[in-house]
PDB file of C-alpha atoms in Angstrom:
ATOM      1  CA  MET A   7     100.936 115.923  78.451  1.00  0.00           C
ATOM      2  CA  ALA A   8     100.654 118.701  80.948  1.00  0.00           C
ATOM      3  CA  LYS A   9     100.760 121.591  78.946  1.00  0.00           C
ATOM      4  CA  LEU A  10     103.907 124.035  79.372  1.00  0.00           C
ATOM      5  CA  TYR A  11     103.632 127.665  80.174  1.00  0.00           C
ATOM      6  CA  SER A  12     106.403 130.161  79.786  1.00  0.00           C
ATOM      7  CA  SER A  13     108.165 131.509  82.667  1.00  0.00           C
ATOM      8  CA  PHE A  14     108.200 135.179  81.846  1.00  0.00           C
ATOM      9  CA  ASN A  15     105.080 136.261  83.629  1.00  0.00           C
ATOM     10  CA  SER A  16     105.105 134.005  87.424  1.00  0.00           C
ATOM     11  CA  LEU A  17     101.701 135.074  88.072  1.00  0.00           C
ATOM     12  CA  ILE A  18      99.872 133.848  84.964  1.00  0.00           C
ATOM     13  CA  CYS A  19     101.782 130.905  85.399  1.00  0.00           C
ATOM     14  CA  PHE A  20     100.954 130.377  88.784  1.00  0.00           C
ATOM     15  CA  MET A  21      97.350 130.777  87.877  1.00  0.00           C
ATOM     16  CA  ALA A  22      97.140 128.591  85.354  1.00  0.00           C
ATOM     17  CA  LEU A  23      98.857 125.585  87.287  1.00  0.00           C
ATOM     18  CA  PHE A  24      96.196 126.272  89.877  1.00  0.00           C
ATOM     19  CA  MET A  25      93.134 126.161  87.469  1.00  0.00           C
ATOM     20  CA  LEU A  26      95.195 122.716  86.182  1.00  0.00           C
ATOM     21  CA  ALA A  27      95.227 121.260  89.480  1.00  0.00           C
ATOM     22  CA  LYS A  28      91.490 122.020  90.506  1.00  0.00           C
ATOM     23  CA  SER A  29      90.582 120.480  87.122  1.00  0.00           C
ATOM     24  CA  ASP A  30      92.687 117.216  87.684  1.00  0.00           C
ATOM     25  CA  GLY A  31      90.602 116.918  90.831  1.00  0.00           C
ATOM     26  CA  ILE A  32      93.720 117.423  93.266  1.00  0.00           C
ATOM     27  CA  ASP A  33      93.005 119.459  96.017  1.00  0.00           C
ATOM     28  CA  GLY A  34      95.578 120.665  98.704  1.00  0.00           C
ATOM     29  CA  ASN A  35      92.416 121.426 101.257  1.00  0.00           C
ATOM     30  CA  TRP A  36      91.073 118.699 103.954  1.00  0.00           C
ATOM     31  CA  TYR A  37      87.429 117.560 104.092  1.00  0.00           C
ATOM     32  CA  ASP A  38      85.773 115.637 106.681  1.00  0.00           C
ATOM     33  CA  ALA A  39      84.444 112.304 106.881  1.00  0.00           C
ATOM     34  CA  SER A  40      84.517 109.355 108.580  1.00  0.00           C
ATOM     35  CA  ALA A  41      86.164 105.218 107.869  1.00  0.00           C
ATOM     36  CA  THR A  42      85.401 101.836 108.956  1.00  0.00           C
ATOM     37  CA  PHE A  43      86.822  98.338 107.208  1.00  0.00           C
ATOM     38  CA  TYR A  44      85.622  95.006 105.612  1.00  0.00           C
ATOM     39  CA  GLY A  45      87.432  91.825 105.036  1.00  0.00           C
ATOM     40  CA  ASP A  46      90.864  90.429 107.286  1.00  0.00           C
ATOM     41  CA  MET A  47      94.161  91.652 107.718  1.00  0.00           C
ATOM     42  CA  GLY A  48      95.047  89.664 104.170  1.00  0.00           C
ATOM     43  CA  GLY A  49      92.608  91.560 102.101  1.00  0.00           C
ATOM     44  CA  GLY A  50      89.883  88.905 102.257  1.00  0.00           C
ATOM     45  CA  GLU A  51      86.748  90.202 100.947  1.00  0.00           C
ATOM     46  CA  THR A  52      88.259  92.805  99.289  1.00  0.00           C
ATOM     47  CA  MET A  53      89.249  91.041  96.171  1.00  0.00           C
ATOM     48  CA  ASN A  54      87.000  92.023  92.831  1.00  0.00           C
ATOM     49  CA  GLY A  55      84.048  94.488  94.125  1.00  0.00           C
ATOM     50  CA  ALA A  56      81.933  96.877  92.114  1.00  0.00           C
ATOM     51  CA  CYS A  57      84.704  98.614  90.257  1.00  0.00           C
ATOM     52  CA  GLY A  58      85.148  95.591  88.420  1.00  0.00           C
ATOM     53  CA  TYR A  59      88.917  95.006  89.594  1.00  0.00           C
ATOM     54  CA  GLY A  60      89.827  91.013  90.263  1.00  0.00           C
ATOM     55  CA  ASN A  61      92.946  90.175  91.865  1.00  0.00           C
ATOM     56  CA  LEU A  62      94.103  93.104  93.779  1.00  0.00           C
ATOM     57  CA  PHE A  63      97.249  92.154  94.358  1.00  0.00           C
ATOM     58  CA  GLU A  64      98.172  90.851  90.948  1.00  0.00           C
ATOM     59  CA  GLN A  65      96.695  94.175  89.425  1.00  0.00           C
ATOM     60  CA  GLY A  66      98.882  96.445  91.514  1.00  0.00           C
ATOM     61  CA  TYR A  67      96.768  97.570  94.292  1.00  0.00           C
ATOM     62  CA  GLY A  68      97.302  95.584  97.208  1.00  0.00           C
ATOM     63  CA  LEU A  69      95.748  96.404 100.561  1.00  0.00           C
ATOM     64  CA  ALA A  70      95.915  99.967  99.740  1.00  0.00           C
ATOM     65  CA  THR A  71      92.254 100.208  99.166  1.00  0.00           C
ATOM     66  CA  THR A  72      89.252 101.675  99.895  1.00  0.00           C
ATOM     67  CA  ALA A  73      85.233 101.586  99.307  1.00  0.00           C
ATOM     68  CA  LEU A  74      83.346 104.357  98.787  1.00  0.00           C
ATOM     69  CA  SER A  75      80.198 105.629 100.231  1.00  0.00           C
ATOM     70  CA  ILE A  76      77.402 106.635  97.239  1.00  0.00           C
ATOM     71  CA  ALA A  77      78.353 110.567  98.040  1.00  0.00           C
ATOM     72  CA  LEU A  78      82.032 109.727  96.516  1.00  0.00           C
ATOM     73  CA  PHE A  79      81.627 106.361  94.445  1.00  0.00           C
ATOM     74  CA  ASN A  80      80.070 108.356  91.152  1.00  0.00           C
ATOM     75  CA  ASN A  81      77.835 105.394  90.039  1.00  0.00           C
ATOM     76  CA  GLY A  82      81.474 103.746  89.707  1.00  0.00           C
ATOM     77  CA  LEU A  83      83.019 106.869  87.753  1.00  0.00           C
ATOM     78  CA  ALA A  84      85.454 107.317  90.831  1.00  0.00           C
ATOM     79  CA  CYS A  85      86.823 103.997  90.624  1.00  0.00           C
ATOM     80  CA  GLY A  86      90.810 104.112  90.179  1.00  0.00           C
ATOM     81  CA  SER A  87      90.804 107.599  91.996  1.00  0.00           C
ATOM     82  CA  CYS A  88      93.227 108.078  94.860  1.00  0.00           C
ATOM     83  CA  TYR A  89      92.759 109.557  98.695  1.00  0.00           C
ATOM     84  CA  GLU A  90      95.073 110.723 101.374  1.00  0.00           C
ATOM     85  CA  ILE A  91      92.989 109.908 104.928  1.00  0.00           C
ATOM     86  CA  LYS A  92      94.260 110.434 108.190  1.00  0.00           C
ATOM     87  CA  CYS A  93      92.518 110.196 111.295  1.00  0.00           C
ATOM     88  CA  VAL A  94      91.493 113.046 113.410  1.00  0.00           C
ATOM     89  CA  ASN A  95      89.632 115.341 116.027  1.00  0.00           C
ATOM     90  CA  ASP A  96      88.371 111.570 117.742  1.00  0.00           C
ATOM     91  CA  PRO A  97      87.404 112.610 121.399  1.00  0.00           C
ATOM     92  CA  HIS A  98      87.513 108.859 122.275  1.00  0.00           C
ATOM     93  CA  GLN A  99      91.157 108.596 120.936  1.00  0.00           C
ATOM     94  CA  TRP A 100      90.711 105.977 119.103  1.00  0.00           C
ATOM     95  CA  CYS A 101      93.422 107.649 116.670  1.00  0.00           C
ATOM     96  CA  ILE A 102      97.062 106.054 116.375  1.00  0.00           C
ATOM     97  CA  LYS A 103      99.200 108.511 117.926  1.00  0.00           C
ATOM     98  CA  ASN A 104     101.447 109.858 115.062  1.00  0.00           C
ATOM     99  CA  ALA A 105     100.092 107.571 112.386  1.00  0.00           C
ATOM    100  CA  GLY A 106     100.610 110.135 109.744  1.00  0.00           C
ATOM    101  CA  SER A 107      98.422 109.527 106.556  1.00  0.00           C
ATOM    102  CA  ILE A 108      97.007 106.866 104.340  1.00  0.00           C
ATOM    103  CA  THR A 109      96.969 106.625 100.223  1.00  0.00           C
ATOM    104  CA  VAL A 110      94.482 104.525  98.815  1.00  0.00           C
ATOM    105  CA  THR A 111      92.679 103.708  95.542  1.00  0.00           C
ATOM    106  CA  ALA A 112      88.606 103.344  95.144  1.00  0.00           C
ATOM    107  CA  THR A 113      88.160 100.072  94.260  1.00  0.00           C
ATOM    108  CA  ASN A 114      84.771  99.345  95.429  1.00  0.00           C
ATOM    109  CA  PHE A 115      81.477 100.627  96.533  1.00  0.00           C
ATOM    110  CA  CYS A 116      80.219 100.694  99.835  1.00  0.00           C
ATOM    111  CA  PRO A 117      76.198 100.262  99.851  1.00  0.00           C
ATOM    112  CA  PRO A 118      73.530 101.669 101.639  1.00  0.00           C
ATOM    113  CA  ASN A 119      71.065 100.682 103.694  1.00  0.00           C
ATOM    114  CA  TYR A 120      68.433 102.853 103.971  1.00  0.00           C
ATOM    115  CA  LYS A 121      66.273 100.527 106.145  1.00  0.00           C
ATOM    116  CA  ASP A 122      68.579 100.072 108.945  1.00  0.00           C
ATOM    117  CA  GLY A 123      70.859 103.162 108.666  1.00  0.00           C
ATOM    118  CA  SER A 124      74.621 103.001 107.518  1.00  0.00           C
ATOM    119  CA  TRP A 125      77.579 105.058 107.377  1.00  0.00           C
ATOM    120  CA  CYS A 126      77.342 104.930 103.492  1.00  0.00           C
ATOM    121  CA  ASN A 127      74.176 106.304 103.112  1.00  0.00           C
ATOM    122  CA  PRO A 128      74.201 109.637 101.514  1.00  0.00           C
ATOM    123  CA  PRO A 129      74.558 112.546 102.232  1.00  0.00           C
ATOM    124  CA  ARG A 130      77.434 111.335 104.468  1.00  0.00           C
ATOM    125  CA  LYS A 131      80.921 111.084 102.778  1.00  0.00           C
ATOM    126  CA  HIS A 132      82.757 107.677 103.979  1.00  0.00           C
ATOM    127  CA  PHE A 133      85.445 105.111 103.441  1.00  0.00           C
ATOM    128  CA  ASP A 134      85.308 101.859 103.761  1.00  0.00           C
ATOM    129  CA  LEU A 135      89.305 100.753 104.259  1.00  0.00           C
ATOM    130  CA  SER A 136      90.750  96.896 104.173  1.00  0.00           C
ATOM    131  CA  MET A 137      91.389  96.167 107.785  1.00  0.00           C
ATOM    132  CA  LYS A 138      95.267  96.785 107.044  1.00  0.00           C
ATOM    133  CA  MET A 139      94.499 100.487 106.144  1.00  0.00           C
ATOM    134  CA  PHE A 140      92.529 101.257 108.767  1.00  0.00           C
ATOM    135  CA  THR A 141      94.611  99.557 111.611  1.00  0.00           C
ATOM    136  CA  THR A 142      97.376 101.832 110.153  1.00  0.00           C
ATOM    137  CA  ILE A 143      95.697 104.528 111.418  1.00  0.00           C
ATOM    138  CA  GLY A 144      92.766 103.984 114.042  1.00  0.00           C
ATOM    139  CA  ILE A 145      92.881 101.296 116.563  1.00  0.00           C
ATOM    140  CA  TYR A 146      90.815  98.221 115.801  1.00  0.00           C
ATOM    141  CA  LYS A 147      88.669  98.429 118.334  1.00  0.00           C
ATOM    142  CA  ALA A 148      87.092 101.595 117.301  1.00  0.00           C
ATOM    143  CA  GLY A 149      85.146 100.069 114.241  1.00  0.00           C
ATOM    144  CA  ILE A 150      84.536 103.782 113.063  1.00  0.00           C
ATOM    145  CA  ILE A 151      86.783 106.804 113.294  1.00  0.00           C
ATOM    146  CA  PRO A 152      86.523 110.169 111.761  1.00  0.00           C
ATOM    147  CA  VAL A 153      88.926 111.257 109.318  1.00  0.00           C
ATOM    148  CA  GLN A 154      90.063 113.553 107.153  1.00  0.00           C
ATOM    149  CA  TYR A 155      90.619 113.271 103.357  1.00  0.00           C
ATOM    150  CA  ARG A 156      91.606 114.968 100.237  1.00  0.00           C
ATOM    151  CA  ARG A 157      92.333 113.934  96.451  1.00  0.00           C
ATOM    152  CA  VAL A 158      95.400 113.211  95.315  1.00  0.00           C
ATOM    153  CA  PRO A 159      97.650 111.843  92.377  1.00  0.00           C
ATOM    154  CA  CYS A 160      97.944 107.967  92.167  1.00  0.00           C
ATOM    155  CA  ILE A 161     101.243 106.898  91.382  1.00  0.00           C
ATOM    156  CA  LYS A 162     101.426 103.519  89.794  1.00  0.00           C
ATOM    157  CA  LYS A 163     104.307 101.367  88.399  1.00  0.00           C
ATOM    158  CA  GLY A 164     104.516 100.303  84.573  1.00  0.00           C
ATOM    159  CA  GLY A 165     102.179 101.616  81.838  1.00  0.00           C
ATOM    160  CA  VAL A 166      98.130 101.533  81.624  1.00  0.00           C
ATOM    161  CA  LYS A 167      96.736  97.988  81.517  1.00  0.00           C
ATOM    162  CA  PHE A 168      93.814  96.336  79.309  1.00  0.00           C
ATOM    163  CA  GLU A 169      92.173  92.982  80.733  1.00  0.00           C
ATOM    164  CA  ILE A 170      89.876  92.148  77.452  1.00  0.00           C
ATOM    165  CA  LYS A 171      87.276  89.920  77.955  1.00  0.00           C
ATOM    166  CA  GLY A 172      83.794  88.591  76.344  1.00  0.00           C
ATOM    167  CA  ASN A 173      83.586  87.247  72.906  1.00  0.00           C
ATOM    168  CA  PRO A 174      84.139  87.714  69.069  1.00  0.00           C
ATOM    169  CA  TYR A 175      80.658  89.796  69.199  1.00  0.00           C
ATOM    170  CA  TRP A 176      81.015  91.219  72.649  1.00  0.00           C
ATOM    171  CA  ILE A 177      84.455  92.727  73.964  1.00  0.00           C
ATOM    172  CA  LEU A 178      84.492  93.671  77.313  1.00  0.00           C
ATOM    173  CA  VAL A 179      87.605  96.055  78.640  1.00  0.00           C
ATOM    174  CA  LEU A 180      88.666  96.269  82.020  1.00  0.00           C
ATOM    175  CA  VAL A 181      91.071  99.328  82.141  1.00  0.00           C
ATOM    176  CA  PHE A 182      93.570  99.230  85.161  1.00  0.00           C
ATOM    177  CA  ASN A 183      96.461 100.532  86.692  1.00  0.00           C
ATOM    178  CA  VAL A 184      96.066 103.865  85.619  1.00  0.00           C
ATOM    179  CA  GLY A 185      98.022 107.025  87.173  1.00  0.00           C
ATOM    180  CA  ASN A 186      97.327 110.666  87.947  1.00  0.00           C
ATOM    181  CA  ALA A 187      93.817 111.546  88.249  1.00  0.00           C
ATOM    182  CA  GLY A 188      93.474 107.632  88.331  1.00  0.00           C
ATOM    183  CA  ASP A 189      89.614 107.332  87.363  1.00  0.00           C
ATOM    184  CA  VAL A 190      88.602 106.686  83.753  1.00  0.00           C
ATOM    185  CA  SER A 191      85.529 108.529  81.873  1.00  0.00           C
ATOM    186  CA  SER A 192      85.658 107.491  78.653  1.00  0.00           C
ATOM    187  CA  VAL A 193      87.106 104.893  76.214  1.00  0.00           C
ATOM    188  CA  SER A 194      87.419 104.342  72.722  1.00  0.00           C
ATOM    189  CA  ILE A 195      88.907 101.210  70.686  1.00  0.00           C
ATOM    190  CA  LYS A 196      90.448 100.679  66.932  1.00  0.00           C
ATOM    191  CA  GLY A 197      91.255  97.820  65.011  1.00  0.00           C
ATOM    192  CA  SER A 198      94.320  97.691  62.692  1.00  0.00           C
ATOM    193  CA  ASN A 199      91.797  97.075  59.671  1.00  0.00           C
ATOM    194  CA  SER A 200      88.587  99.262  61.144  1.00  0.00           C
ATOM    195  CA  GLY A 201      89.923 102.648  60.729  1.00  0.00           C
ATOM    196  CA  ASN A 202      88.020 105.085  63.179  1.00  0.00           C
ATOM    197  CA  TRP A 203      88.126 105.063  66.517  1.00  0.00           C
ATOM    198  CA  ILE A 204      85.248 103.283  68.033  1.00  0.00           C
ATOM    199  CA  PRO A 205      83.837 104.428  71.249  1.00  0.00           C
ATOM    200  CA  MET A 206      82.976 102.208  74.280  1.00  0.00           C
ATOM    201  CA  SER A 207      80.487 101.994  76.552  1.00  0.00           C
ATOM    202  CA  ARG A 208      80.792 101.596  80.020  1.00  0.00           C
ATOM    203  CA  ASN A 209      79.387  98.355  81.364  1.00  0.00           C
ATOM    204  CA  TRP A 210      80.175  98.374  85.277  1.00  0.00           C
ATOM    205  CA  GLY A 211      83.312 100.072  87.005  1.00  0.00           C
ATOM    206  CA  GLN A 212      85.705 100.514  85.044  1.00  0.00           C
ATOM    207  CA  ASN A 213      84.790  97.856  82.572  1.00  0.00           C
ATOM    208  CA  TRP A 214      84.606  99.387  78.809  1.00  0.00           C
ATOM    209  CA  GLN A 215      82.304  97.198  76.263  1.00  0.00           C
ATOM    210  CA  THR A 216      81.712  97.020  72.511  1.00  0.00           C
ATOM    211  CA  GLY A 217      79.752  95.185  70.072  1.00  0.00           C
ATOM    212  CA  THR A 218      82.444  95.182  67.170  1.00  0.00           C
ATOM    213  CA  ASN A 219      84.163  92.126  66.473  1.00  0.00           C
ATOM    214  CA  LEU A 220      88.006  93.130  66.380  1.00  0.00           C
ATOM    215  CA  VAL A 221      89.110  89.202  66.708  1.00  0.00           C
ATOM    216  CA  GLY A 222      92.332  88.915  64.182  1.00  0.00           C
ATOM    217  CA  GLN A 223      93.491  93.008  64.248  1.00  0.00           C
ATOM    218  CA  ALA A 224      95.799  94.474  66.225  1.00  0.00           C
ATOM    219  CA  LEU A 225      94.057  96.572  69.237  1.00  0.00           C
ATOM    220  CA  SER A 226      94.665 100.271  70.071  1.00  0.00           C
ATOM    221  CA  PHE A 227      93.139 102.186  72.741  1.00  0.00           C
ATOM    222  CA  GLN A 228      92.567 105.898  73.411  1.00  0.00           C
ATOM    223  CA  VAL A 229      91.532 107.009  77.249  1.00  0.00           C
ATOM    224  CA  THR A 230      90.570 109.720  78.939  1.00  0.00           C
ATOM    225  CA  THR A 231      90.368 110.617  82.465  1.00  0.00           C
ATOM    226  CA  SER A 232      88.225 112.874  84.420  1.00  0.00           C
ATOM    227  CA  ASP A 233      90.739 115.385  84.330  1.00  0.00           C
ATOM    228  CA  LYS A 234      90.120 115.463  80.502  1.00  0.00           C
ATOM    229  CA  LYS A 235      93.599 114.181  79.279  1.00  0.00           C
ATOM    230  CA  ILE A 236      94.035 111.607  76.617  1.00  0.00           C
ATOM    231  CA  LEU A 237      96.416 109.211  76.068  1.00  0.00           C
ATOM    232  CA  GLU A 238      96.310 106.791  72.786  1.00  0.00           C
ATOM    233  CA  PHE A 239      98.057 103.528  73.159  1.00  0.00           C
ATOM    234  CA  ASP A 240      98.546 101.859  69.474  1.00  0.00           C
ATOM    235  CA  ASN A 241      98.694  98.475  69.088  1.00  0.00           C
ATOM    236  CA  VAL A 242      98.802  97.452  72.504  1.00  0.00           C
ATOM    237  CA  ALA A 243      96.963  94.047  72.025  1.00  0.00           C
ATOM    238  CA  PRO A 244      98.765  92.483  68.524  1.00  0.00           C
ATOM    239  CA  THR A 245      96.879  90.359  66.206  1.00  0.00           C
ATOM    240  CA  ASN A 246      96.874  87.175  67.657  1.00  0.00           C
ATOM    241  CA  TRP A 247      95.451  88.666  71.263  1.00  0.00           C
ATOM    242  CA  GLN A 248      93.563  86.468  73.252  1.00  0.00           C
ATOM    243  CA  PHE A 249      90.569  87.052  75.579  1.00  0.00           C
ATOM    244  CA  ASN A 250      90.856  86.931  79.389  1.00  0.00           C
ATOM    245  CA  GLN A 251      94.754  88.308  78.660  1.00  0.00           C
ATOM    246  CA  THR A 252      95.965  91.606  79.891  1.00  0.00           C
ATOM    247  CA  TYR A 253      97.805  93.879  77.911  1.00  0.00           C
ATOM    248  CA  GLU A 254      99.762  96.680  78.935  1.00  0.00           C
ATOM    249  CA  GLY A 255     100.347 100.099  77.351  1.00  0.00           C
ATOM    250  CA  ASN A 256     103.932 101.661  77.245  1.00  0.00           C
ATOM    251  CA  GLN A 257     103.068 105.310  78.644  1.00  0.00           C
ATOM    252  CA  ASN A 258     100.730 105.890  81.986  1.00  0.00           C
ATOM    253  CA  PHE A 259      99.462 109.263  83.370  1.00  0.00           C
TER     254      PHE A 259
END
């Protein structure tokens, strides 16, 4: 849904696209941070987590994931955002030579430890990667490496997905597989008989809730990402939708 600009004025076109990129959170500049890892090479301990995602393989994220320190997590609103990360400037030579960079999706939170100290304490910007991602750019025995990162568009296959949980009087929807900006800032829901859009409140991570009973109605969703782009997904879930099922929209950001 990007705005199209006239090509007759190249300077205005360039400035407009530059401003759009900045508003998307996509930034060509690299920023200093650090990285560790958790879990094992198969992704053990990286499933579920503070963003509300479940089996990351089934949900399309796989091992290309990271937990974010409090300085990056934004109280859960950064869940789903994507980062390009490279190991740099390591005097101990823990970086793997010519490894290039990795791209990961934020799926978890790296909690601070104010008593004993932690790499995830504010104001430090830190990525707690899956072991697979860490050992792609750094040597295992390093434990922690200096990195640089930048925010990049999320490239996802298929449409935005909605996992519906809860009960008739409390509907909880996990929104995932979101492309481009990746992180969702607001969600509204509408039943086929309910009329107006009903704003949902964020429960935790990327789980959104409503107390409106919409059982027996086809469900539509309106999703806004952090770059202020909005997509409507009409009748994503049919009238006979069920709890603990996932429904896929026919488009992505």
